[in-house]
mmCIF file of C-alpha atoms in Angstrom:
data_model
loop_
_atom_site.group_PDB
_atom_site.id
_atom_site.type_symbol
_atom_site.label_atom_id
_atom_site.label_comp_id
_atom_site.label_asym_id
_atom_site.label_seq_id
_atom_site.Cartn_x
_atom_site.Cartn_y
_atom_site.Cartn_z
ATOM 1 C CA MET M 29 -40.067 19.603 -16.261
ATOM 2 C CA GLY M 30 -39.134 19.726 -19.911
ATOM 3 C CA PRO M 31 -36.622 17.484 -21.647
ATOM 4 C CA ILE M 32 -32.902 17.627 -20.839
ATOM 5 C CA ARG M 33 -31.392 20.358 -23.039
ATOM 6 C CA ARG M 34 -28.103 21.267 -21.265
ATOM 7 C CA LEU M 35 -25.884 19.017 -19.248
ATOM 8 C CA ALA M 36 -22.764 19.776 -17.201
ATOM 9 C CA MET M 37 -20.155 17.044 -16.768
ATOM 10 C CA VAL M 38 -17.328 17.241 -14.351
ATOM 11 C CA SER M 39 -14.169 15.190 -15.052
ATOM 12 C CA LEU M 40 -11.777 16.937 -12.731
ATOM 13 C CA HIS M 41 -8.644 14.842 -12.639
ATOM 14 C CA THR M 42 -8.274 13.838 -16.283
ATOM 15 C CA SER M 43 -9.331 15.607 -19.495
ATOM 16 C CA PRO M 44 -11.512 13.767 -21.953
ATOM 17 C CA LEU M 45 -9.141 15.119 -24.615
ATOM 18 C CA ASP M 46 -6.138 13.207 -23.187
ATOM 19 C CA GLN M 47 -4.811 10.122 -24.966
ATOM 20 C CA PRO M 48 -6.124 7.020 -23.151
ATOM 21 C CA GLY M 49 -3.496 4.520 -22.109
ATOM 22 C CA THR M 50 -1.027 6.634 -20.146
ATOM 23 C CA GLY M 51 -1.023 8.886 -17.096
ATOM 24 C CA ASP M 52 -4.497 9.018 -15.558
ATOM 25 C CA ALA M 53 -6.243 8.696 -18.900
ATOM 26 C CA GLY M 54 -8.084 5.498 -19.454
ATOM 27 C CA GLY M 55 -11.577 4.009 -19.804
ATOM 28 C CA MET M 56 -13.192 6.906 -17.987
ATOM 29 C CA ASN M 57 -11.869 9.364 -20.592
ATOM 30 C CA VAL M 58 -13.375 7.248 -23.300
ATOM 31 C CA TYR M 59 -16.655 6.981 -21.325
ATOM 32 C CA VAL M 60 -16.964 10.788 -20.923
ATOM 33 C CA VAL M 61 -16.159 11.517 -24.590
ATOM 34 C CA GLU M 62 -18.392 8.860 -26.142
ATOM 35 C CA LEU M 63 -21.352 9.595 -23.843
ATOM 36 C CA ALA M 64 -21.049 13.335 -24.519
ATOM 37 C CA ARG M 65 -20.919 12.717 -28.285
ATOM 38 C CA ARG M 66 -24.057 10.580 -28.186
ATOM 39 C CA LEU M 67 -25.967 13.083 -26.055
ATOM 40 C CA ALA M 68 -24.930 15.944 -28.376
ATOM 41 C CA ALA M 69 -26.301 13.900 -31.250
ATOM 42 C CA ARG M 70 -29.638 14.047 -29.433
ATOM 43 C CA ASP M 71 -29.494 17.891 -29.482
ATOM 44 C CA ILE M 72 -28.275 18.164 -25.906
ATOM 45 C CA GLU M 73 -25.596 20.758 -25.179
ATOM 46 C CA VAL M 74 -22.802 19.211 -23.092
ATOM 47 C CA ASP M 75 -20.213 21.259 -21.148
ATOM 48 C CA ILE M 76 -17.361 19.177 -19.726
ATOM 49 C CA PHE M 77 -15.354 20.828 -16.966
ATOM 50 C CA THR M 78 -11.780 19.500 -16.323
ATOM 51 C CA ARG M 79 -8.660 20.787 -14.716
ATOM 52 C CA ALA M 80 -6.197 22.537 -17.039
ATOM 53 C CA THR M 81 -2.825 20.685 -17.164
ATOM 54 C CA SER M 82 -1.157 22.894 -19.795
ATOM 55 C CA SER M 83 -0.914 26.549 -20.548
ATOM 56 C CA SER M 84 -1.451 25.731 -24.205
ATOM 57 C CA HIS M 85 -5.007 24.490 -23.622
ATOM 58 C CA GLY M 86 -7.650 26.960 -24.691
ATOM 59 C CA LEU M 87 -10.090 27.910 -21.932
ATOM 60 C CA VAL M 88 -12.944 26.371 -23.967
ATOM 61 C CA VAL M 89 -12.374 23.816 -26.693
ATOM 62 C CA GLU M 90 -15.083 22.389 -28.918
ATOM 63 C CA ALA M 91 -14.364 18.666 -28.831
ATOM 64 C CA PHE M 92 -17.355 17.860 -31.122
ATOM 65 C CA PRO M 93 -20.360 19.815 -32.306
ATOM 66 C CA GLY M 94 -22.403 20.428 -29.143
ATOM 67 C CA VAL M 95 -19.621 19.353 -26.754
ATOM 68 C CA ALA M 96 -17.409 22.011 -25.148
ATOM 69 C CA VAL M 97 -14.438 21.132 -22.902
ATOM 70 C CA HIS M 98 -13.749 23.836 -20.286
ATOM 71 C CA HIS M 99 -10.177 23.855 -18.914
ATOM 72 C CA VAL M 100 -10.408 25.174 -15.388
ATOM 73 C CA HIS M 101 -7.266 26.667 -13.880
ATOM 74 C CA ALA M 102 -6.865 25.146 -10.462
ATOM 75 C CA GLY M 103 -3.325 24.653 -9.210
ATOM 76 C CA PRO M 104 -0.071 24.284 -11.241
ATOM 77 C CA PHE M 105 -0.413 22.824 -14.695
ATOM 78 C CA GLU M 106 2.104 20.043 -14.079
ATOM 79 C CA GLY M 107 3.483 18.054 -11.200
ATOM 80 C CA LEU M 108 0.319 17.346 -9.218
ATOM 81 C CA THR M 109 -0.479 13.757 -8.565
ATOM 82 C CA LYS M 110 -4.058 12.567 -8.201
ATOM 83 C CA HIS M 111 -3.554 12.286 -4.473
ATOM 84 C CA GLU M 112 -2.628 15.979 -4.320
ATOM 85 C CA LEU M 113 -5.674 17.180 -6.190
ATOM 86 C CA PRO M 114 -8.053 17.372 -3.133
ATOM 87 C CA ALA M 115 -6.235 20.558 -2.162
ATOM 88 C CA GLN M 116 -7.435 22.180 -5.448
ATOM 89 C CA LEU M 117 -11.119 21.273 -5.025
ATOM 90 C CA CYS M 118 -12.097 24.705 -3.649
ATOM 91 C CA VAL M 119 -10.412 26.624 -6.460
ATOM 92 C CA PHE M 120 -11.872 24.288 -9.088
ATOM 93 C CA ALA M 121 -15.370 24.603 -7.573
ATOM 94 C CA ARG M 122 -15.126 28.415 -7.485
ATOM 95 C CA GLU M 123 -14.184 28.570 -11.142
ATOM 96 C CA LEU M 124 -16.950 26.059 -12.077
ATOM 97 C CA LEU M 125 -19.531 28.205 -10.289
ATOM 98 C CA ARG M 126 -18.173 31.306 -11.922
ATOM 99 C CA ALA M 127 -18.518 29.774 -15.365
ATOM 100 C CA GLU M 128 -22.155 28.927 -14.790
ATOM 101 C CA ALA M 129 -22.872 32.359 -13.305
ATOM 102 C CA ALA M 130 -22.302 33.881 -16.724
ATOM 103 C CA HIS M 131 -25.534 32.263 -17.865
ATOM 104 C CA PRO M 132 -29.147 32.876 -16.866
ATOM 105 C CA VAL M 133 -30.483 31.000 -13.789
ATOM 106 C CA GLY M 134 -31.377 27.440 -14.627
ATOM 107 C CA HIS M 135 -28.860 27.112 -17.487
ATOM 108 C CA TYR M 136 -28.177 23.429 -16.803
ATOM 109 C CA ASP M 137 -30.810 20.742 -16.414
ATOM 110 C CA ALA M 138 -28.547 18.132 -14.736
ATOM 111 C CA LEU M 139 -25.032 17.525 -13.564
ATOM 112 C CA HIS M 140 -23.031 14.330 -14.140
ATOM 113 C CA SER M 141 -19.808 13.920 -12.170
ATOM 114 C CA HIS M 142 -17.138 11.233 -12.788
ATOM 115 C CA TYR M 143 -14.886 9.834 -10.089
ATOM 116 C CA TRP M 144 -15.019 10.947 -6.452
ATOM 117 C CA LEU M 145 -13.007 14.199 -6.841
ATOM 118 C CA SER M 146 -15.501 15.453 -9.421
ATOM 119 C CA GLY M 147 -18.337 14.306 -7.144
ATOM 120 C CA GLN M 148 -17.086 16.519 -4.387
ATOM 121 C CA VAL M 149 -17.306 19.570 -6.656
ATOM 122 C CA GLY M 150 -20.570 18.343 -8.128
ATOM 123 C CA ALA M 151 -22.215 18.240 -4.741
ATOM 124 C CA LEU M 152 -21.500 21.922 -4.172
ATOM 125 C CA ALA M 153 -22.655 22.889 -7.726
ATOM 126 C CA ARG M 154 -25.835 20.819 -7.260
ATOM 127 C CA ASP M 155 -26.862 22.857 -4.245
ATOM 128 C CA ARG M 156 -26.040 26.181 -5.863
ATOM 129 C CA TRP M 157 -27.638 25.392 -9.211
ATOM 130 C CA ARG M 158 -30.583 23.420 -7.845
ATOM 131 C CA VAL M 159 -30.129 20.674 -10.373
ATOM 132 C CA PRO M 160 -29.830 16.947 -9.752
ATOM 133 C CA LEU M 161 -26.375 15.380 -9.236
ATOM 134 C CA VAL M 162 -25.855 12.064 -11.066
ATOM 135 C CA HIS M 163 -22.540 10.492 -10.175
ATOM 136 C CA SER M 164 -20.440 7.674 -11.623
ATOM 137 C CA MET M 165 -17.698 6.259 -9.404
ATOM 138 C CA HIS M 166 -15.805 4.406 -12.158
ATOM 139 C CA THR M 167 -13.489 2.954 -9.439
ATOM 140 C CA MET M 168 -14.004 2.594 -5.702
ATOM 141 C CA ALA M 169 -11.271 2.719 -3.026
ATOM 142 C CA LYS M 170 -12.842 0.029 -0.817
ATOM 143 C CA VAL M 171 -12.979 -2.371 -3.744
ATOM 144 C CA LYS M 172 -9.447 -1.595 -4.850
ATOM 145 C CA ASN M 173 -8.001 -1.887 -1.340
ATOM 146 C CA ALA M 174 -9.625 -5.274 -0.916
ATOM 147 C CA ALA M 175 -7.620 -6.684 -3.865
ATOM 148 C CA LEU M 176 -4.394 -4.819 -4.100
ATOM 149 C CA ALA M 177 -1.859 -5.849 -6.689
ATOM 150 C CA GLN M 178 1.661 -6.663 -5.457
ATOM 151 C CA GLY M 179 3.634 -3.437 -5.258
ATOM 152 C CA ASP M 180 0.530 -1.167 -5.401
ATOM 153 C CA LEU M 181 -0.422 1.310 -2.733
ATOM 154 C CA ALA M 182 -3.659 1.360 -0.768
ATOM 155 C CA GLU M 183 -6.001 4.235 -1.453
ATOM 156 C CA PRO M 184 -5.780 6.863 1.306
ATOM 157 C CA GLN M 185 -8.369 7.495 4.022
ATOM 158 C CA ALA M 186 -9.229 10.896 2.464
ATOM 159 C CA ARG M 187 -10.555 9.115 -0.623
ATOM 160 C CA LEU M 188 -12.573 6.636 1.450
ATOM 161 C CA ILE M 189 -14.218 9.553 3.314
ATOM 162 C CA GLY M 190 -14.710 11.546 0.150
ATOM 163 C CA GLU M 191 -16.405 8.687 -1.698
ATOM 164 C CA GLN M 192 -18.787 8.138 1.221
ATOM 165 C CA GLN M 193 -19.703 11.852 1.147
ATOM 166 C CA VAL M 194 -20.395 11.721 -2.607
ATOM 167 C CA VAL M 195 -22.590 8.622 -2.247
ATOM 168 C CA GLU M 196 -24.637 10.453 0.403
ATOM 169 C CA ALA M 197 -24.877 13.729 -1.666
ATOM 170 C CA ALA M 198 -25.721 12.277 -5.108
ATOM 171 C CA ASP M 199 -29.378 12.202 -6.159
ATOM 172 C CA LEU M 200 -28.634 9.161 -8.301
ATOM 173 C CA LEU M 201 -25.603 6.847 -8.690
ATOM 174 C CA ILE M 202 -24.805 5.149 -11.958
ATOM 175 C CA ALA M 203 -23.131 1.737 -11.626
ATOM 176 C CA ASN M 204 -21.448 0.077 -14.605
ATOM 177 C CA THR M 205 -22.678 -3.437 -13.663
ATOM 178 C CA ASP M 206 -24.938 -5.264 -11.268
ATOM 179 C CA LEU M 207 -21.873 -6.145 -9.217
ATOM 180 C CA GLU M 208 -20.849 -2.523 -8.870
ATOM 181 C CA ALA M 209 -24.415 -1.627 -7.802
ATOM 182 C CA LYS M 210 -24.207 -4.255 -5.039
ATOM 183 C CA GLN M 211 -20.784 -2.897 -3.973
ATOM 184 C CA LEU M 212 -22.214 0.620 -3.710
ATOM 185 C CA ILE M 213 -25.079 -0.681 -1.597
ATOM 186 C CA ASN M 214 -23.102 -3.108 0.609
ATOM 187 C CA LEU M 215 -19.828 -1.154 1.046
ATOM 188 C CA TYR M 216 -21.103 2.453 0.975
ATOM 189 C CA ASP M 217 -24.625 2.061 2.257
ATOM 190 C CA ALA M 218 -26.072 3.613 -0.916
ATOM 191 C CA GLU M 219 -29.866 3.570 -1.046
ATOM 192 C CA PRO M 220 -30.874 0.816 -3.492
ATOM 193 C CA GLY M 221 -33.519 3.049 -5.063
ATOM 194 C CA ARG M 222 -30.886 5.605 -5.919
ATOM 195 C CA VAL M 223 -28.602 3.248 -7.874
ATOM 196 C CA GLU M 224 -29.094 2.671 -11.590
ATOM 197 C CA VAL M 225 -27.118 0.118 -13.632
ATOM 198 C CA VAL M 226 -26.067 1.508 -17.025
ATOM 199 C CA TYR M 227 -23.557 -0.480 -19.019
ATOM 200 C CA PRO M 228 -20.800 1.537 -20.738
ATOM 201 C CA GLY M 229 -20.540 1.041 -24.471
ATOM 202 C CA VAL M 230 -18.275 0.265 -27.339
ATOM 203 C CA ASP M 231 -17.988 2.220 -30.625
ATOM 204 C CA LEU M 232 -19.096 -0.702 -32.805
ATOM 205 C CA GLU M 233 -18.178 1.222 -35.967
ATOM 206 C CA VAL M 234 -14.534 1.652 -34.938
ATOM 207 C CA PHE M 235 -14.153 -1.684 -33.088
ATOM 208 C CA THR M 236 -15.333 -4.265 -35.570
ATOM 209 C CA PRO M 237 -14.122 -7.659 -36.871
ATOM 210 C CA LEU M 238 -11.846 -7.726 -39.975
ATOM 211 C CA GLU M 239 -12.104 -10.129 -42.830
ATOM 212 C CA GLU M 240 -9.159 -12.494 -42.953
ATOM 213 C CA HIS M 241 -7.384 -10.610 -45.750
ATOM 214 C CA ALA M 242 -7.841 -7.317 -43.865
ATOM 215 C CA ARG M 243 -6.549 -8.921 -40.706
ATOM 216 C CA ALA M 244 -3.481 -10.164 -42.517
ATOM 217 C CA ALA M 245 -2.933 -6.625 -43.866
ATOM 218 C CA ALA M 246 -3.195 -5.212 -40.311
ATOM 219 C CA ARG M 247 -0.601 -7.741 -39.106
ATOM 220 C CA ALA M 248 1.766 -6.735 -41.897
ATOM 221 C CA GLU M 249 1.217 -3.040 -41.096
ATOM 222 C CA LEU M 250 2.030 -3.651 -37.427
ATOM 223 C CA ASP M 251 5.049 -5.721 -38.321
ATOM 224 C CA LEU M 252 3.643 -8.955 -36.901
ATOM 225 C CA PRO M 253 5.086 -11.996 -38.718
ATOM 226 C CA PRO M 254 2.595 -14.186 -40.674
ATOM 227 C CA GLY M 255 1.662 -17.221 -38.683
ATOM 228 C CA SER M 256 2.795 -15.798 -35.346
ATOM 229 C CA SER M 257 0.762 -16.161 -32.217
ATOM 230 C CA VAL M 258 0.010 -12.708 -30.855
ATOM 231 C CA LEU M 259 -0.935 -12.209 -27.163
ATOM 232 C CA LEU M 260 -1.787 -8.552 -26.552
ATOM 233 C CA PHE M 261 -1.954 -6.332 -23.521
ATOM 234 C CA ALA M 262 -3.487 -2.878 -23.968
ATOM 235 C CA GLY M 263 -3.883 -0.260 -21.279
ATOM 236 C CA ARG M 264 -2.147 1.695 -18.641
ATOM 237 C CA ILE M 265 0.991 0.121 -17.308
ATOM 238 C CA GLN M 266 0.436 0.004 -13.522
ATOM 239 C CA PRO M 267 0.103 -2.771 -10.903
ATOM 240 C CA LEU M 268 -3.742 -2.527 -10.842
ATOM 241 C CA LYS M 269 -3.878 -3.602 -14.515
ATOM 242 C CA GLY M 270 -1.586 -6.560 -13.945
ATOM 243 C CA PRO M 271 0.568 -6.488 -17.115
ATOM 244 C CA ASP M 272 3.243 -8.348 -15.096
ATOM 245 C CA VAL M 273 0.780 -11.274 -14.799
ATOM 246 C CA LEU M 274 0.815 -11.666 -18.578
ATOM 247 C CA LEU M 275 4.624 -11.558 -18.764
ATOM 248 C CA ARG M 276 5.028 -14.135 -15.981
ATOM 249 C CA ALA M 277 2.482 -16.377 -17.654
ATOM 250 C CA VAL M 278 4.361 -16.103 -20.955
ATOM 251 C CA ALA M 279 7.567 -17.103 -19.216
ATOM 252 C CA VAL M 280 5.816 -20.191 -17.796
ATOM 253 C CA LEU M 281 4.259 -20.947 -21.246
ATOM 254 C CA LEU M 282 7.688 -20.794 -23.007
ATOM 255 C CA ALA M 283 9.328 -22.892 -20.296
ATOM 256 C CA ARG M 284 6.669 -25.563 -20.986
ATOM 257 C CA ARG M 285 6.699 -25.127 -24.785
ATOM 258 C CA PRO M 286 10.048 -23.666 -25.829
ATOM 259 C CA GLU M 287 9.305 -24.326 -29.489
ATOM 260 C CA LEU M 288 6.769 -21.554 -29.448
ATOM 261 C CA ARG M 289 9.352 -18.874 -28.805
ATOM 262 C CA SER M 290 10.057 -18.390 -32.550
ATOM 263 C CA SER M 291 6.397 -17.675 -33.316
ATOM 264 C CA LEU M 292 5.194 -15.844 -30.180
ATOM 265 C CA VAL M 293 4.773 -12.012 -30.066
ATOM 266 C CA VAL M 294 3.559 -10.210 -26.896
ATOM 267 C CA PRO M 295 2.812 -6.544 -27.671
ATOM 268 C CA VAL M 296 2.211 -4.253 -24.630
ATOM 269 C CA VAL M 297 0.391 -1.217 -25.872
ATOM 270 C CA GLY M 298 0.224 1.629 -23.337
ATOM 271 C CA GLY M 299 2.194 3.848 -20.989
ATOM 272 C CA PRO M 300 3.037 4.146 -17.321
ATOM 273 C CA SER M 301 0.276 5.311 -14.978
ATOM 274 C CA GLY M 302 -0.590 5.524 -11.307
ATOM 275 C CA THR M 303 1.970 3.952 -9.059
ATOM 276 C CA GLY M 304 3.588 2.609 -12.258
ATOM 277 C CA LEU M 305 4.924 6.144 -12.818
ATOM 278 C CA GLU M 306 7.307 5.603 -9.875
ATOM 279 C CA ARG M 307 9.021 2.775 -11.712
ATOM 280 C CA PRO M 308 8.380 3.418 -15.418
ATOM 281 C CA THR M 309 10.931 0.848 -16.609
ATOM 282 C CA ALA M 310 9.898 -1.929 -14.188
ATOM 283 C CA LEU M 311 8.011 -3.885 -16.838
ATOM 284 C CA THR M 312 10.836 -3.776 -19.387
ATOM 285 C CA ALA M 313 13.167 -4.905 -16.591
ATOM 286 C CA LEU M 314 10.814 -7.732 -15.703
ATOM 287 C CA ALA M 315 10.733 -8.972 -19.325
ATOM 288 C CA ALA M 316 14.535 -9.078 -19.355
ATOM 289 C CA GLN M 317 14.669 -10.752 -15.931
ATOM 290 C CA LEU M 318 12.260 -13.458 -17.119
ATOM 291 C CA GLY M 319 14.248 -13.995 -20.316
ATOM 292 C CA ILE M 320 11.343 -13.118 -22.623
ATOM 293 C CA ASP M 321 12.372 -9.639 -23.831
ATOM 294 C CA ASP M 322 12.898 -11.187 -27.273
ATOM 295 C CA VAL M 323 9.139 -11.841 -27.622
ATOM 296 C CA VAL M 324 7.753 -8.800 -25.744
ATOM 297 C CA ARG M 325 7.255 -5.583 -27.738
ATOM 298 C CA PHE M 326 6.534 -2.310 -26.001
ATOM 299 C CA VAL M 327 4.328 0.109 -28.003
ATOM 300 C CA PRO M 328 3.344 3.642 -26.892
ATOM 301 C CA PRO M 329 -0.376 4.493 -26.526
ATOM 302 C CA VAL M 330 -2.271 4.766 -29.798
ATOM 303 C CA GLY M 331 -5.562 6.311 -30.916
ATOM 304 C CA GLN M 332 -8.760 4.312 -31.214
ATOM 305 C CA GLN M 333 -8.469 3.532 -34.933
ATOM 306 C CA GLN M 334 -4.974 2.095 -34.528
ATOM 307 C CA LEU M 335 -5.934 0.316 -31.306
ATOM 308 C CA ALA M 336 -8.693 -1.448 -33.170
ATOM 309 C CA ARG M 337 -6.135 -2.817 -35.642
ATOM 310 C CA TRP M 338 -3.953 -4.090 -32.798
ATOM 311 C CA TYR M 339 -7.005 -5.872 -31.276
ATOM 312 C CA ALA M 340 -7.983 -7.392 -34.615
ATOM 313 C CA ALA M 341 -4.444 -8.559 -35.354
ATOM 314 C CA ALA M 342 -4.115 -10.374 -32.021
ATOM 315 C CA ASP M 343 -5.036 -13.968 -31.296
ATOM 316 C CA ALA M 344 -5.987 -13.081 -27.735
ATOM 317 C CA VAL M 345 -6.094 -9.964 -25.563
ATOM 318 C CA ALA M 346 -5.122 -10.441 -21.935
ATOM 319 C CA VAL M 347 -6.870 -8.400 -19.245
ATOM 320 C CA PRO M 348 -5.268 -9.527 -15.982
ATOM 321 C CA SER M 349 -6.526 -6.587 -13.894
ATOM 322 C CA TYR M 350 -6.937 -6.863 -10.146
ATOM 323 C CA ASN M 351 -10.154 -4.903 -10.406
ATOM 324 C CA GLU M 352 -12.308 -3.388 -13.174
ATOM 325 C CA SER M 353 -15.625 -1.647 -12.700
ATOM 326 C CA PHE M 354 -16.378 -2.628 -16.310
ATOM 327 C CA GLY M 355 -13.498 -3.597 -18.541
ATOM 328 C CA LEU M 356 -13.560 -1.438 -21.647
ATOM 329 C CA VAL M 357 -10.474 -3.079 -23.207
ATOM 330 C CA ALA M 358 -12.192 -6.470 -22.994
ATOM 331 C CA ALA M 359 -15.347 -5.119 -24.611
ATOM 332 C CA GLU M 360 -13.456 -3.381 -27.431
ATOM 333 C CA ALA M 361 -11.282 -6.422 -28.121
ATOM 334 C CA GLN M 362 -14.313 -8.696 -28.338
ATOM 335 C CA ALA M 363 -16.013 -6.224 -30.680
ATOM 336 C CA CYS M 364 -13.030 -6.747 -32.994
ATOM 337 C CA GLY M 365 -13.632 -10.492 -32.903
ATOM 338 C CA THR M 366 -10.710 -11.264 -30.689
ATOM 339 C CA PRO M 367 -10.993 -13.622 -27.691
ATOM 340 C CA VAL M 368 -10.153 -12.169 -24.280
ATOM 341 C CA VAL M 369 -8.416 -13.914 -21.432
ATOM 342 C CA ALA M 370 -9.463 -11.949 -18.368
ATOM 343 C CA ALA M 371 -9.243 -12.127 -14.610
ATOM 344 C CA ALA M 372 -12.558 -13.155 -13.089
ATOM 345 C CA VAL M 373 -12.974 -9.928 -11.173
ATOM 346 C CA GLY M 374 -15.351 -7.009 -11.100
ATOM 347 C CA GLY M 375 -17.070 -6.015 -14.343
ATOM 348 C CA LEU M 376 -14.980 -8.397 -16.400
ATOM 349 C CA THR M 377 -17.279 -11.234 -15.283
ATOM 350 C CA THR M 378 -20.089 -9.286 -17.042
ATOM 351 C CA VAL M 379 -18.190 -8.220 -20.109
ATOM 352 C CA VAL M 380 -16.609 -11.574 -20.891
ATOM 353 C CA ARG M 381 -18.701 -14.708 -21.305
ATOM 354 C CA HIS M 382 -16.580 -17.644 -20.272
ATOM 355 C CA GLU M 383 -15.965 -20.264 -23.029
ATOM 356 C CA HIS M 384 -18.102 -18.169 -25.421
ATOM 357 C CA SER M 385 -16.237 -14.912 -26.060
ATOM 358 C CA GLY M 386 -13.115 -15.581 -24.005
ATOM 359 C CA LEU M 387 -11.794 -17.268 -20.909
ATOM 360 C CA LEU M 388 -12.015 -16.102 -17.295
ATOM 361 C CA VAL M 389 -9.172 -17.009 -15.013
ATOM 362 C CA GLU M 390 -9.448 -17.141 -11.224
ATOM 363 C CA GLY M 391 -6.637 -15.337 -9.464
ATOM 364 C CA HIS M 392 -3.371 -14.028 -10.840
ATOM 365 C CA ASP M 393 -1.055 -17.011 -10.531
ATOM 366 C CA PRO M 394 1.026 -17.414 -13.725
ATOM 367 C CA GLU M 395 0.341 -21.135 -14.034
ATOM 368 C CA PRO M 396 -3.445 -21.031 -14.738
ATOM 369 C CA TRP M 397 -2.874 -17.931 -16.894
ATOM 370 C CA ALA M 398 -0.294 -19.823 -18.963
ATOM 371 C CA GLN M 399 -2.751 -22.726 -19.291
ATOM 372 C CA ALA M 400 -5.520 -20.412 -20.536
ATOM 373 C CA LEU M 401 -3.305 -18.638 -23.050
ATOM 374 C CA LEU M 402 -1.930 -22.010 -24.306
ATOM 375 C CA ARG M 403 -5.480 -23.255 -24.887
ATOM 376 C CA ILE M 404 -6.083 -20.385 -27.314
ATOM 377 C CA VAL M 405 -2.716 -20.743 -29.002
ATOM 378 C CA ASP M 406 -2.979 -24.496 -29.423
ATOM 379 C CA ASP M 407 -6.716 -25.128 -29.988
ATOM 380 C CA GLU M 408 -7.725 -23.757 -33.366
ATOM 381 C CA PRO M 409 -11.373 -24.862 -33.103
ATOM 382 C CA LEU M 410 -11.698 -23.150 -29.677
ATOM 383 C CA ARG M 411 -10.014 -20.040 -31.019
ATOM 384 C CA ALA M 412 -12.468 -19.959 -33.962
ATOM 385 C CA ALA M 413 -15.432 -20.430 -31.699
ATOM 386 C CA LEU M 414 -14.341 -17.628 -29.403
ATOM 387 C CA ARG M 415 -13.664 -15.361 -32.389
ATOM 388 C CA ALA M 416 -17.262 -15.991 -33.515
ATOM 389 C CA GLY M 417 -18.737 -15.455 -30.080
ATOM 390 C CA ALA M 418 -16.723 -12.363 -29.187
ATOM 391 C CA PRO M 419 -18.457 -9.749 -31.328
ATOM 392 C CA VAL M 420 -21.875 -11.198 -30.399
ATOM 393 C CA GLN M 421 -21.053 -10.674 -26.711
ATOM 394 C CA ALA M 422 -19.693 -7.142 -27.330
ATOM 395 C CA GLY M 423 -22.801 -6.290 -29.396
ATOM 396 C CA GLN M 424 -24.883 -5.827 -26.264
ATOM 397 C CA PHE M 425 -22.656 -2.836 -25.230
ATOM 398 C CA SER M 426 -23.263 0.208 -27.372
ATOM 399 C CA TRP M 427 -22.752 3.926 -26.571
ATOM 400 C CA GLU M 428 -26.179 4.671 -28.046
ATOM 401 C CA ALA M 429 -27.745 2.430 -25.441
ATOM 402 C CA THR M 430 -25.615 4.022 -22.737
ATOM 403 C CA ALA M 431 -26.796 7.489 -23.760
ATOM 404 C CA ASP M 432 -30.419 6.367 -23.745
ATOM 405 C CA ARG M 433 -30.161 4.872 -20.307
ATOM 406 C CA CYS M 434 -28.274 7.903 -18.912
ATOM 407 C CA LEU M 435 -30.923 10.204 -20.236
ATOM 408 C CA GLU M 436 -33.518 8.117 -18.385
ATOM 409 C CA ALA M 437 -31.360 8.332 -15.252
ATOM 410 C CA TYR M 438 -31.085 12.121 -15.505
ATOM 411 C CA ASP M 439 -34.871 12.423 -15.827
ATOM 412 C CA ARG M 440 -35.365 10.096 -12.875
ATOM 413 C CA ALA M 441 -32.876 12.048 -10.784
ATOM 414 C CA ARG M 442 -34.817 15.257 -11.362
ATOM 415 C CA THR M 443 -37.869 13.626 -9.812
ATOM 416 C CA MET M 444 -35.873 12.368 -6.853
ATOM 417 C CA MET M 445 -33.741 15.472 -6.157
ATOM 418 C CA ARG M 446 -33.112 16.044 -2.471
ATOM 419 C CA GLU M 447 -33.328 19.458 -0.816
ATOM 420 C CA PRO M 448 -29.909 21.021 -0.211
ATOM 421 C CA ALA M 449 -28.556 20.308 3.267
#
């Protein structure tokens, strides 16, 4: 076998070109784009196949030199929820196989699918193309269902079955952390020898600490008053991400320390997603109900450059998720030199080093969250120490290292490829 020269990626339910922070676009979108860019920089041609969600999308779009995004027509462009997409798997698979059929036999050297829906299609393509299937779960239904947020819906049985099928079909599974690898083995009976841990990365050129004068300029640009205490939430607004936990904690904090109201700003950067789409104004209503709508500021999703400025301008970034396979927001914020207050769940226990780059909070009760946030607001030496430790912690996560490890995984998968069933 020669080196990997052409790679197919499948990201069925969300396009890597979508703006992260709303709808179904989030950390996985960033992962697919950044990994593809780094692989292309190593002279590997990457074709990303995703479902077309607009008639204005070109059939093939060059995202970056060496990276082509193929918009596959499967079902109506709009109106389909993620739970309705399984009905479109056959059409998507047919069009994927048709696209590959236009090339000589053996066009792709490997296939990397993202999320269980893509894995279902990838399993079929793997058998037809006779190339290894490497799969990344990104999130797992059994893990999510074990720690549901209040008001969230359990993942359906169809997903549980589908994930199990993908685990059994894949030649190699990529886990974001050691904990996720254990979950794949213990909850899905994955073969330990077919699970590789590859940390996702951070663009350390975009997400980087600012000097104090540049940080002050960023605050002015974002209309954040000088001397204010800024507690930021960034991400999709849905129960899984727990933005309500931050708001309830802020209410507790202000009840305890009402004098902070005049200097506290709580930006929420992101848009409704998942079950949050059913009640898109629920968070604004909660802020009003808690009597903190004067300190909470809702900001639509922004691009990476602007997001980096929000991170750098904040005193702390809250990540109160009920589950994270990795926790990209936490890693990006730390890379900007900003302490993170995160729930002690999933990959966040790997990304955040407690008392070094941020604070980990057990559970989602507002009281301990308020205490943790107040520590950062009140304790300037602690805040300075965490600001110094945050970029050091984030520095171990780079997309270059992710690409190198994924390439090793693709090569290993080629030596372990199962015979088609």
